[in-house]
XYZ file of C-alpha atoms in Angstrom:
96
model
C 110.910 80.507 118.662
C 111.841 84.172 119.003
C 110.467 87.112 117.052
C 113.476 88.965 115.662
C 111.672 91.572 113.571
C 108.136 92.522 112.636
C 107.408 95.134 110.025
C 104.567 96.387 107.910
C 104.314 98.465 104.792
C 101.395 99.906 102.898
C 99.930 97.546 100.333
C 97.547 99.320 97.982
C 96.553 97.474 94.843
C 94.176 98.990 92.281
C 91.076 96.860 91.795
C 90.117 95.760 88.286
C 86.584 96.961 89.027
C 85.327 99.182 91.840
C 84.052 97.333 94.910
C 80.684 98.905 95.711
C 78.741 98.335 98.921
C 76.168 100.484 100.724
C 78.674 102.410 102.920
C 80.998 103.298 100.039
C 83.080 102.380 97.010
C 86.665 101.116 97.002
C 88.887 101.444 93.910
C 92.046 99.992 95.540
C 92.914 97.775 98.481
C 94.016 99.505 101.691
C 96.031 96.776 103.339
C 99.356 96.294 105.063
C 101.941 93.713 104.058
C 103.260 92.262 107.316
C 106.668 90.588 107.455
C 107.804 88.606 110.492
C 111.335 87.264 110.949
C 111.634 84.475 113.500
C 114.622 82.594 114.865
C 114.455 78.993 116.016
C 117.467 76.885 116.960
C 119.843 79.241 115.132
C 117.832 79.339 111.918
C 115.909 82.333 110.597
C 112.453 82.053 109.083
C 110.398 84.721 107.326
C 106.625 84.834 107.277
C 104.420 87.099 105.194
C 100.876 88.108 105.939
C 98.319 90.733 105.143
C 96.256 92.946 107.378
C 93.271 94.191 105.435
C 91.081 97.206 106.065
C 87.797 98.095 104.441
C 87.264 101.685 105.613
C 83.545 101.850 104.842
C 83.021 98.780 107.056
C 85.929 98.320 109.496
C 87.083 100.571 112.332
C 90.643 100.554 110.959
C 92.118 102.088 107.860
C 95.576 101.549 106.391
C 97.397 104.051 108.673
C 95.829 102.352 111.708
C 97.057 98.948 110.513
C 100.598 100.279 110.155
C 100.451 101.844 113.649
C 99.179 98.589 115.176
C 101.960 96.608 113.492
C 104.562 99.026 114.828
C 103.156 98.707 118.349
C 103.034 94.923 118.079
C 106.645 94.831 116.907
C 107.802 96.755 119.960
C 105.765 94.578 122.326
C 106.697 91.213 120.795
C 110.331 91.629 119.736
C 112.553 89.205 121.608
C 109.680 87.289 123.210
C 109.570 83.514 123.101
C 106.660 82.457 120.914
C 106.651 78.701 121.242
C 103.008 77.739 120.704
C 100.047 79.078 118.755
C 98.124 79.937 121.973
C 101.255 81.727 123.208
C 101.434 83.767 120.001
C 97.699 84.520 120.110
C 97.925 85.718 123.729
C 100.947 87.894 122.955
C 99.177 89.460 119.974
C 96.019 90.061 122.026
C 98.118 91.971 124.562
C 100.024 93.933 121.916
C 97.160 94.968 119.637
C 94.011 96.607 120.977
């Protein structure tokens, strides 16, 4: 399987109620919608995923997620990703 394209876009969804924890309050999600297009035996497949950030708790915020996805896309595009351990190793190399 070959990664043809990997992209991410901001995904901010207002919460119905504020999410309140000790380090802060969130009124909307600060995620990234990740889209991967793969090719296997001449057929294209599309996968969707989400990278979530919780700025009061995590080291990453939405802009960081988008930067990491862009870096991963450059590092992984065109690579053979034949097994789950292979994909995991490639992602570990591509994303700090």
